[in-house]
JSON list of C-alpha atoms and ligand atoms in Angstrom, two decimals:
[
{"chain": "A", "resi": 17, "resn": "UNK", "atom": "CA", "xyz": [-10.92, 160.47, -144.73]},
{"chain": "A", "resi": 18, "resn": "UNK", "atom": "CA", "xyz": [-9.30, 157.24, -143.46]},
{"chain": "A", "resi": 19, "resn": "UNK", "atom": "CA", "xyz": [-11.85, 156.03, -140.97]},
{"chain": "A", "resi": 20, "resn": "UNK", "atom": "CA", "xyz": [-10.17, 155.65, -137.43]},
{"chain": "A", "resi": 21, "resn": "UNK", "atom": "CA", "xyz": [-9.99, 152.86, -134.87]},
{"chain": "A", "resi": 22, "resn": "UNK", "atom": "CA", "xyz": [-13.82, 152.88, -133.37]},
{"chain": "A", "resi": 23, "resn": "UNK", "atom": "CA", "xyz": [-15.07, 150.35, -131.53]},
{"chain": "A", "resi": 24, "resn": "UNK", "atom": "CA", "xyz": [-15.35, 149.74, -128.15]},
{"chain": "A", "resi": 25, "resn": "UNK", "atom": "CA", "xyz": [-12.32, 147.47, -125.30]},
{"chain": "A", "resi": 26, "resn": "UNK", "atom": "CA", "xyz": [-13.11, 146.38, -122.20]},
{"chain": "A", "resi": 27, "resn": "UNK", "atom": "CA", "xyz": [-10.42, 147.71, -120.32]},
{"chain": "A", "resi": 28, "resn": "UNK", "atom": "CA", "xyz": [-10.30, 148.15, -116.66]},
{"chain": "A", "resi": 29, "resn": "UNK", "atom": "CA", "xyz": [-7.98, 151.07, -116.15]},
{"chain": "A", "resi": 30, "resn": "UNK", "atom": "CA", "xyz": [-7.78, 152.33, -112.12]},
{"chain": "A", "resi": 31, "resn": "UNK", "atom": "CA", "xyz": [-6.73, 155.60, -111.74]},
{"chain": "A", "resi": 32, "resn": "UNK", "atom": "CA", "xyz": [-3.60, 155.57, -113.54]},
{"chain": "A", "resi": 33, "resn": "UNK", "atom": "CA", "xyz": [-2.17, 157.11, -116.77]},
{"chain": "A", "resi": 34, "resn": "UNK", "atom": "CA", "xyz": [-3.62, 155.97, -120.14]},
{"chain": "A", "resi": 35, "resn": "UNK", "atom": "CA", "xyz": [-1.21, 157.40, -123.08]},
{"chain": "A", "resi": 36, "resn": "UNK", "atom": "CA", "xyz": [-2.06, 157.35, -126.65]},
{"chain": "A", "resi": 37, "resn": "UNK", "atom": "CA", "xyz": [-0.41, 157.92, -129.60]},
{"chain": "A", "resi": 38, "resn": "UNK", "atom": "CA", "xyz": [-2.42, 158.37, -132.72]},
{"chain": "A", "resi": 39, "resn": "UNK", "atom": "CA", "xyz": [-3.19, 161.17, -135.19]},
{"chain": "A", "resi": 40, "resn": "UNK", "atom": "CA", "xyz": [-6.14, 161.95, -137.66]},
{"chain": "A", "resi": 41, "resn": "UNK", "atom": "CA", "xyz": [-4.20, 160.79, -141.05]},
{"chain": "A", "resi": 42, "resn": "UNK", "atom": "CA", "xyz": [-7.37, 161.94, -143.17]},
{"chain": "A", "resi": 43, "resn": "UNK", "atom": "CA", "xyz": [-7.23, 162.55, -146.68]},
{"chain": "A", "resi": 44, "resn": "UNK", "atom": "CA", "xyz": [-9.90, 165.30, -146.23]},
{"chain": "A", "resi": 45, "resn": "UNK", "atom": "CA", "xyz": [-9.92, 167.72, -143.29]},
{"chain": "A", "resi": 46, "resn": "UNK", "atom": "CA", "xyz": [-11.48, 165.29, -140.08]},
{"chain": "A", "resi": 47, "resn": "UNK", "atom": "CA", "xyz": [-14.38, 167.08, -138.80]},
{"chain": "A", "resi": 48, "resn": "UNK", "atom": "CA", "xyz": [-14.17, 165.52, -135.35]},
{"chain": "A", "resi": 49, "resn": "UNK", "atom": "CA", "xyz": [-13.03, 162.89, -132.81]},
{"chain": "A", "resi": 50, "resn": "UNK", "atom": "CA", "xyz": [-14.05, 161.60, -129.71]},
{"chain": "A", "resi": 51, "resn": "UNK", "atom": "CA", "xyz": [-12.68, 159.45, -127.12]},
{"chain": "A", "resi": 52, "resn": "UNK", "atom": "CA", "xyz": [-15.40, 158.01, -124.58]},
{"chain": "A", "resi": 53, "resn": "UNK", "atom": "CA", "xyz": [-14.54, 156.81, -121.34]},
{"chain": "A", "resi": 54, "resn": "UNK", "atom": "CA", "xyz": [-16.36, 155.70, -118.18]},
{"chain": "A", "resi": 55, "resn": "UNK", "atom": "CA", "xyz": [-18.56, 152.71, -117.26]},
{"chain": "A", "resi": 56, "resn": "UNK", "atom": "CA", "xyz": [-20.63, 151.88, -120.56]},
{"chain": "A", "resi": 57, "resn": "UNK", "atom": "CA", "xyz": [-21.65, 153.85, -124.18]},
{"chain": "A", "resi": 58, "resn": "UNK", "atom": "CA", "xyz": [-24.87, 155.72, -121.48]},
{"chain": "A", "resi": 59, "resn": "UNK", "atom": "CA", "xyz": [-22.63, 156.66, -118.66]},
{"chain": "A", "resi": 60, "resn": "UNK", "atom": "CA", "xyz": [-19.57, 158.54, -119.31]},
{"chain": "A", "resi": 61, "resn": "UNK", "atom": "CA", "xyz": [-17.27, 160.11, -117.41]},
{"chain": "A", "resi": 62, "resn": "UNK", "atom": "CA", "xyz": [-15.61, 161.85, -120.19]},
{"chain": "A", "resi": 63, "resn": "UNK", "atom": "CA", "xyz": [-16.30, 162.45, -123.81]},
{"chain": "A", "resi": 64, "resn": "UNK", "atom": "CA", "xyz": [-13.24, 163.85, -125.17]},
{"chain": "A", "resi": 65, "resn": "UNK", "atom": "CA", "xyz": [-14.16, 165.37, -128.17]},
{"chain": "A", "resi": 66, "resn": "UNK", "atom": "CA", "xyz": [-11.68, 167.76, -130.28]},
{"chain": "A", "resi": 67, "resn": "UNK", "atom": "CA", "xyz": [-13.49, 169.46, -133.09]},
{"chain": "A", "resi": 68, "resn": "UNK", "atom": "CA", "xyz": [-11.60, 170.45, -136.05]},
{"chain": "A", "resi": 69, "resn": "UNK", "atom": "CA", "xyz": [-15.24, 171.46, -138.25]},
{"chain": "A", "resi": 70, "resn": "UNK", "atom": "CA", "xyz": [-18.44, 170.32, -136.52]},
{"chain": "A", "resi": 71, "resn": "UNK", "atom": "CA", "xyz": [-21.54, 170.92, -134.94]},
{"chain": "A", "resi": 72, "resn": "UNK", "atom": "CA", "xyz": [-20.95, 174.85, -136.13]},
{"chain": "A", "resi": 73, "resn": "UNK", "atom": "CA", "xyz": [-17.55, 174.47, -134.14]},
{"chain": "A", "resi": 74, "resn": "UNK", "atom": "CA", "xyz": [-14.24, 175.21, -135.26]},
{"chain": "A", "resi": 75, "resn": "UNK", "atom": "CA", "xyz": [-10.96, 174.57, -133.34]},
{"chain": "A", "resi": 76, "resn": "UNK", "atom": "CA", "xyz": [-12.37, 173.69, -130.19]},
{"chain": "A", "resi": 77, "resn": "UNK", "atom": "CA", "xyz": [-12.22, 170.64, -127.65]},
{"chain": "A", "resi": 78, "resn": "UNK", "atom": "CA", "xyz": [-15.82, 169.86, -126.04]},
{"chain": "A", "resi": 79, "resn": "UNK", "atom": "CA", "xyz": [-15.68, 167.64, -122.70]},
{"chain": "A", "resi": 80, "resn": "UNK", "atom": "CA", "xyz": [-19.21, 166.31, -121.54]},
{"chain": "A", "resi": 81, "resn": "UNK", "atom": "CA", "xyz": [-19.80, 163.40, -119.33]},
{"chain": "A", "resi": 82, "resn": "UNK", "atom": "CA", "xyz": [-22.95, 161.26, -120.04]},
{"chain": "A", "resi": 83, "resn": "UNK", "atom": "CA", "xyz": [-25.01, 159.83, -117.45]},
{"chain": "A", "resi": 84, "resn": "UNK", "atom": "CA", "xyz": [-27.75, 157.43, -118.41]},
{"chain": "A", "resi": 85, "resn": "UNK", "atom": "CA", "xyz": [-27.62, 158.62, -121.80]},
{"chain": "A", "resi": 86, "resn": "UNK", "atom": "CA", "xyz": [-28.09, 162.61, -120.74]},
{"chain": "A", "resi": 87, "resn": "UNK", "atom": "CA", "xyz": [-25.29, 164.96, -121.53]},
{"chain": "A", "resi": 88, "resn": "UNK", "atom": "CA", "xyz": [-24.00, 167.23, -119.21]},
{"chain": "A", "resi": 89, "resn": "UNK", "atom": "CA", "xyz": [-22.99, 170.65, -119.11]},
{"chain": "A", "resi": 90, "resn": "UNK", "atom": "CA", "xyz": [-20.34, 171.05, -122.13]},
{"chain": "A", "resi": 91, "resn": "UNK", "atom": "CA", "xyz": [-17.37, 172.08, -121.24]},
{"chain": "A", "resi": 92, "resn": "UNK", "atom": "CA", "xyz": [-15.23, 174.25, -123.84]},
{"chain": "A", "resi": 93, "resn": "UNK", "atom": "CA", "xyz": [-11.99, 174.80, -124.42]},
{"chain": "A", "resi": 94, "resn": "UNK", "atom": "CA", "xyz": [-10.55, 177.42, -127.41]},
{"chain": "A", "resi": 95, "resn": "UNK", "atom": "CA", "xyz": [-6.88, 176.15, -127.16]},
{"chain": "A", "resi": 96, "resn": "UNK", "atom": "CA", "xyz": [-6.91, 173.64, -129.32]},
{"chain": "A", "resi": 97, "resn": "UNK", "atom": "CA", "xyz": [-3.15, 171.75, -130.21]},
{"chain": "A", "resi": 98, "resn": "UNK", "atom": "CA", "xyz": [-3.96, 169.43, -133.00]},
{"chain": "A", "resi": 99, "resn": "UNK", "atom": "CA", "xyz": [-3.16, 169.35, -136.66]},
{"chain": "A", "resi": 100, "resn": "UNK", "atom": "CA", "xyz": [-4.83, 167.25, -139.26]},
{"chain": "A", "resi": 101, "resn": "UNK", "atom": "CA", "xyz": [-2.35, 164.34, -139.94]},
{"chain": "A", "resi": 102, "resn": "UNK", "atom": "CA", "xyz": [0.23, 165.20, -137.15]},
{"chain": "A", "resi": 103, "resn": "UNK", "atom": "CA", "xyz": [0.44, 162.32, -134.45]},
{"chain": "A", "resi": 104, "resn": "UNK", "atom": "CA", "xyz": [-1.06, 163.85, -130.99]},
{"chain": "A", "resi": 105, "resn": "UNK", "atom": "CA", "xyz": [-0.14, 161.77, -127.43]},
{"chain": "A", "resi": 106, "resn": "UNK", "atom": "CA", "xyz": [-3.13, 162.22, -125.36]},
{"chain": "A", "resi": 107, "resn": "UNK", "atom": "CA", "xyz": [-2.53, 161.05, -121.70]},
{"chain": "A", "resi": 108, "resn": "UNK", "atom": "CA", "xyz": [-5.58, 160.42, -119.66]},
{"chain": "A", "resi": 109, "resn": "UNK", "atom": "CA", "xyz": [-4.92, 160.37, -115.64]},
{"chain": "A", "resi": 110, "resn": "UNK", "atom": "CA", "xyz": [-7.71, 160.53, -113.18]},
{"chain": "A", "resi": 111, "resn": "UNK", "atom": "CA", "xyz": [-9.13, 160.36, -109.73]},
{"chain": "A", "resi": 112, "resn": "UNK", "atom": "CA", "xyz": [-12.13, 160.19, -107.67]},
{"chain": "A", "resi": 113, "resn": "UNK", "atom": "CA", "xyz": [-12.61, 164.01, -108.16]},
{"chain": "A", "resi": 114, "resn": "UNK", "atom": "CA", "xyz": [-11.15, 164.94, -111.83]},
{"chain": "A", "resi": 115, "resn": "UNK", "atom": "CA", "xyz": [-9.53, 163.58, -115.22]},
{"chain": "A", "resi": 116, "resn": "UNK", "atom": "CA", "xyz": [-6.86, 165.23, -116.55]},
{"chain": "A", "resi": 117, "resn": "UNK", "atom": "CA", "xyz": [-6.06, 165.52, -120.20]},
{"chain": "A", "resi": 118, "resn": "UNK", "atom": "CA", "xyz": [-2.66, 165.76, -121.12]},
{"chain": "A", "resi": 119, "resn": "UNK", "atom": "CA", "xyz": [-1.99, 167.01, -124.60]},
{"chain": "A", "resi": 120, "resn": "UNK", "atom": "CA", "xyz": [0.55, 168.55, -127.32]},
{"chain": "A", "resi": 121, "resn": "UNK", "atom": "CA", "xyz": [2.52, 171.37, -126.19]},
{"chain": "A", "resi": 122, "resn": "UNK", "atom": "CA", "xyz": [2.61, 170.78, -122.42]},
{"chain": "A", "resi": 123, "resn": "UNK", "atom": "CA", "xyz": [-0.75, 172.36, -122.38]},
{"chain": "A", "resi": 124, "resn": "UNK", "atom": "CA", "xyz": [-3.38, 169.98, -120.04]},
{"chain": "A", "resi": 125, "resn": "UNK", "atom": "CA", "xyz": [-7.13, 169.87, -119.43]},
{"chain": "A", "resi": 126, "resn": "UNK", "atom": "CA", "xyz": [-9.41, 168.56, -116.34]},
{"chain": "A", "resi": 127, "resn": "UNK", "atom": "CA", "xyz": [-12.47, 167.68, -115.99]},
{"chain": "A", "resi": 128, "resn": "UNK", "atom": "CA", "xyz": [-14.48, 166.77, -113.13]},
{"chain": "A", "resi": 129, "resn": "UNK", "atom": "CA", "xyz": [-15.38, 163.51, -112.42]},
{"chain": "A", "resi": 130, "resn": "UNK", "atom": "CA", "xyz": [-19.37, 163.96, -112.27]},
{"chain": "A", "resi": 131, "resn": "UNK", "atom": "CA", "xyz": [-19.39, 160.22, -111.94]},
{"chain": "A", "resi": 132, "resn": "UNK", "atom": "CA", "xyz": [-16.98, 159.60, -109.34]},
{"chain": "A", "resi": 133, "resn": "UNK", "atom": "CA", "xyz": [-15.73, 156.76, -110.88]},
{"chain": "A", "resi": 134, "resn": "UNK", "atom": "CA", "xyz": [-12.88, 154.86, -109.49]},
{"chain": "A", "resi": 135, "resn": "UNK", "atom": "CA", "xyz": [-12.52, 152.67, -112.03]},
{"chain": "A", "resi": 136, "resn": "UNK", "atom": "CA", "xyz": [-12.98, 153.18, -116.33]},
{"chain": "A", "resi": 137, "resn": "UNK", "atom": "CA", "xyz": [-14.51, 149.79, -117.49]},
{"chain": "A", "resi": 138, "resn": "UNK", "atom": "CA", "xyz": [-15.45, 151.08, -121.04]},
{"chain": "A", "resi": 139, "resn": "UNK", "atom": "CA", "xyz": [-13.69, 152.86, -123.60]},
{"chain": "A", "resi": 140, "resn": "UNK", "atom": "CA", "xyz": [-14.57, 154.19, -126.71]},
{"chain": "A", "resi": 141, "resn": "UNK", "atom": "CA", "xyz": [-13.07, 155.88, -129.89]},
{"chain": "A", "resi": 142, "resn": "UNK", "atom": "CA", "xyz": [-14.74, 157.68, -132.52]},
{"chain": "A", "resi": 143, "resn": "UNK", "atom": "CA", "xyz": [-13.93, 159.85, -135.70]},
{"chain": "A", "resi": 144, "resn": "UNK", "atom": "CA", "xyz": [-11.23, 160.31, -137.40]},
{"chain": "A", "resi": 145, "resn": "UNK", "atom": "CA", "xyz": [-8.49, 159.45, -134.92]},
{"chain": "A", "resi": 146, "resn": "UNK", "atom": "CA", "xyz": [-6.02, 156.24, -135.83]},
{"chain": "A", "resi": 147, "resn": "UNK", "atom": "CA", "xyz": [-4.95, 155.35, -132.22]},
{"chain": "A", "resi": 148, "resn": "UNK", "atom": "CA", "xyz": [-1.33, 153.53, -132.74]},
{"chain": "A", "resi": 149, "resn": "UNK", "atom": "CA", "xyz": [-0.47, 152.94, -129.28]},
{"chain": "A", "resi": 150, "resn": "UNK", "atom": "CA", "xyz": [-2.52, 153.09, -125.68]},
{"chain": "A", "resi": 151, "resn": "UNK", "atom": "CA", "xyz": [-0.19, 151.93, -122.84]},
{"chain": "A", "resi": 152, "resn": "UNK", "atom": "CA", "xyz": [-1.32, 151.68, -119.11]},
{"chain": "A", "resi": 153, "resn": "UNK", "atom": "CA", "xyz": [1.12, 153.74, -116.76]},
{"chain": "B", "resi": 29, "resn": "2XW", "atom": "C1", "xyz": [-26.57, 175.26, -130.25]},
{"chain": "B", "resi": 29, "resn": "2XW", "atom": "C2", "xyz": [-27.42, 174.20, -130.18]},
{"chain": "B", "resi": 29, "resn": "2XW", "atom": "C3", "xyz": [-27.56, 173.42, -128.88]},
{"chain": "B", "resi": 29, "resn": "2XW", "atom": "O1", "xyz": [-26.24, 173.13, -128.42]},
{"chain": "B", "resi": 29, "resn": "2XW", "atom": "C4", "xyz": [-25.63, 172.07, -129.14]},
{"chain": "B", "resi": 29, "resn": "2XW", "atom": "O2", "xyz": [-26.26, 170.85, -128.73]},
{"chain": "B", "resi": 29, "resn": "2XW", "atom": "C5", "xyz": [-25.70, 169.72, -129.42]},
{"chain": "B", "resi": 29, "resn": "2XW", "atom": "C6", "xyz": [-26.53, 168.48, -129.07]},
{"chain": "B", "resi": 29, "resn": "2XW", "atom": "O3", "xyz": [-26.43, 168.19, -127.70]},
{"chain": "B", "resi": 29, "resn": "2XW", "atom": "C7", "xyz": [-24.23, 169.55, -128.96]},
{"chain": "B", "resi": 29, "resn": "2XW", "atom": "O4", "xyz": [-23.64, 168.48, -129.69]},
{"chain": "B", "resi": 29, "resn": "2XW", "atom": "C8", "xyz": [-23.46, 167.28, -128.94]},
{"chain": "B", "resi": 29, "resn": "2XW", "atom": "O5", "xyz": [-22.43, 167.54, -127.94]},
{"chain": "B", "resi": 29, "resn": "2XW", "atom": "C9", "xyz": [-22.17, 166.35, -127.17]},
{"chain": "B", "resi": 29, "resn": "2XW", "atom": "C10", "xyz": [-21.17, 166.74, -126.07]},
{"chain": "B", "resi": 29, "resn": "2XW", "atom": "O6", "xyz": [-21.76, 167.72, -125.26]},
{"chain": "B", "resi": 29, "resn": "2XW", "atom": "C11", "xyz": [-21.59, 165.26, -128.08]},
{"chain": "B", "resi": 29, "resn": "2XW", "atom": "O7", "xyz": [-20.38, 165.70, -128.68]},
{"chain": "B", "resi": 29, "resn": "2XW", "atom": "C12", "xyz": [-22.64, 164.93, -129.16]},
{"chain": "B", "resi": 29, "resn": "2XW", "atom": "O8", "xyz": [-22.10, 164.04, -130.11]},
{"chain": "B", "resi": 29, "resn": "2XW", "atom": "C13", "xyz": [-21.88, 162.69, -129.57]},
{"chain": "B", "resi": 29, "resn": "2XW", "atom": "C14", "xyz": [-20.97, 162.02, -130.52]},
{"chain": "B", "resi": 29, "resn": "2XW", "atom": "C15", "xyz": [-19.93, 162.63, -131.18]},
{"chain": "B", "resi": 29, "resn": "2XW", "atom": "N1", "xyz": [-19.42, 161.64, -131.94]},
{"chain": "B", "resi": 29, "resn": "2XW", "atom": "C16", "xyz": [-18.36, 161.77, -132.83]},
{"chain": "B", "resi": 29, "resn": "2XW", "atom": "N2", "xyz": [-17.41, 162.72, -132.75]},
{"chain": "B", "resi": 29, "resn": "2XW", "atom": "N3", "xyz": [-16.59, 162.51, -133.84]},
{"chain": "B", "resi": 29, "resn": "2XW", "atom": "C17", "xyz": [-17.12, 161.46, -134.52]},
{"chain": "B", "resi": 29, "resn": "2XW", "atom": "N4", "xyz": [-16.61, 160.99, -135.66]},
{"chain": "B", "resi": 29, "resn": "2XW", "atom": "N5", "xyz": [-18.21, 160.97, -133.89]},
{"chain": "B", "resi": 29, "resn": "2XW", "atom": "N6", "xyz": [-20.08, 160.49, -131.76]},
{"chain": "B", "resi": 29, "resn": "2XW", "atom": "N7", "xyz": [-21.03, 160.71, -130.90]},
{"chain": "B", "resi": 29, "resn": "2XW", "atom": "C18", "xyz": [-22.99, 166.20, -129.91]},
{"chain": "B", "resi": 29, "resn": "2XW", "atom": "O9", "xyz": [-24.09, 165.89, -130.78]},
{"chain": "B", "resi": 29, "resn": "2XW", "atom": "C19", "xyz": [-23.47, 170.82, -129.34]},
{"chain": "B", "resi": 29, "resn": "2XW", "atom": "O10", "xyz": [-22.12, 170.72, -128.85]},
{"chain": "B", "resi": 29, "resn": "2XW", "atom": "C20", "xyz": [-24.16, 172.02, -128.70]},
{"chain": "B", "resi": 29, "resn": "2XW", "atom": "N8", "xyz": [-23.51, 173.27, -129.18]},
{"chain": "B", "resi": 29, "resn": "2XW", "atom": "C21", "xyz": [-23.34, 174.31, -128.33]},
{"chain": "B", "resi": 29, "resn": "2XW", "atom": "C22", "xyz": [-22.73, 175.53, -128.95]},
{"chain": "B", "resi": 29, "resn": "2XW", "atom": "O11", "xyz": [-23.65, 174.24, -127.15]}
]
């Protein structure tokens, strides 16, 4: 399908409220995106990663923090609000202790900050996601 915005912005977001706008506008079914956050491509706090068809997954949002370049325990969640080729507004928040995921349908996520980052100074999105708007709360 359409190949999404990847790539990587040097952003420096404190704990604070990142909202995106941005939908998978594939012409074939997206099999997966992620969004990467933390304090470079090895050490992540969170890897938000909705799969629609991958890694033998269906319908299912994996969360995984990276830390020089080992993942984490996965953590999986079943309820899973997206649609191929609706928009979705993801809003990130976070503290010292946990990120929380706000998504579709007043339905939210956390995850705990394994890094205890107080700061995000990288950013990352890959897949099949078009991001059309991030705005820093
Ligand atoms: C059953 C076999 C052993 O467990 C499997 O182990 C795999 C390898 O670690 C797990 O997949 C990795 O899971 C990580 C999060 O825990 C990452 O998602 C990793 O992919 C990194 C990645 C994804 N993407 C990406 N997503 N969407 C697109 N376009 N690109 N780019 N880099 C995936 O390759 C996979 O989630 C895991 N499956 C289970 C059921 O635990």
């Amino acid at each position: 399908g359409e190949s999404g915005l990847t790539g990587v912005g040097r952003v420096n977001l404190i704990p604070g409220c990142l909202a995106q706008a941005g939908g998978s506008q594939p012409v074939s079914l997206p099999s997966s995106f992620a969004l990467n956050m933390g304090r470079a491509g090895s050490d992540l706090a969170l890897h938000f990663n909705p799969r629609f068809e991958s890694h033998g997954d269906a319908h299912i949002i994996i969360c995984n923090s990276l830390q020089a370049g080992e993942w984490g325990e996965e953590q999986r969640e079943p309820d899973f609000p997206f649609q191929p080729g609706q928009d979705a507004k993801i809003c990130i928040s976070f503290d010292t202790q946990e990120l929380t995921v706000a998504l579709p349908g007043e339905q939210q996520l956390k995850f705990p900050n394994r890094l205890g980052l107080e700061a995000i100074e990288f950013f990352s999105v890959e897949g099949d996601f078009r991001v059309k708007s991030i705005k820093f709360k």
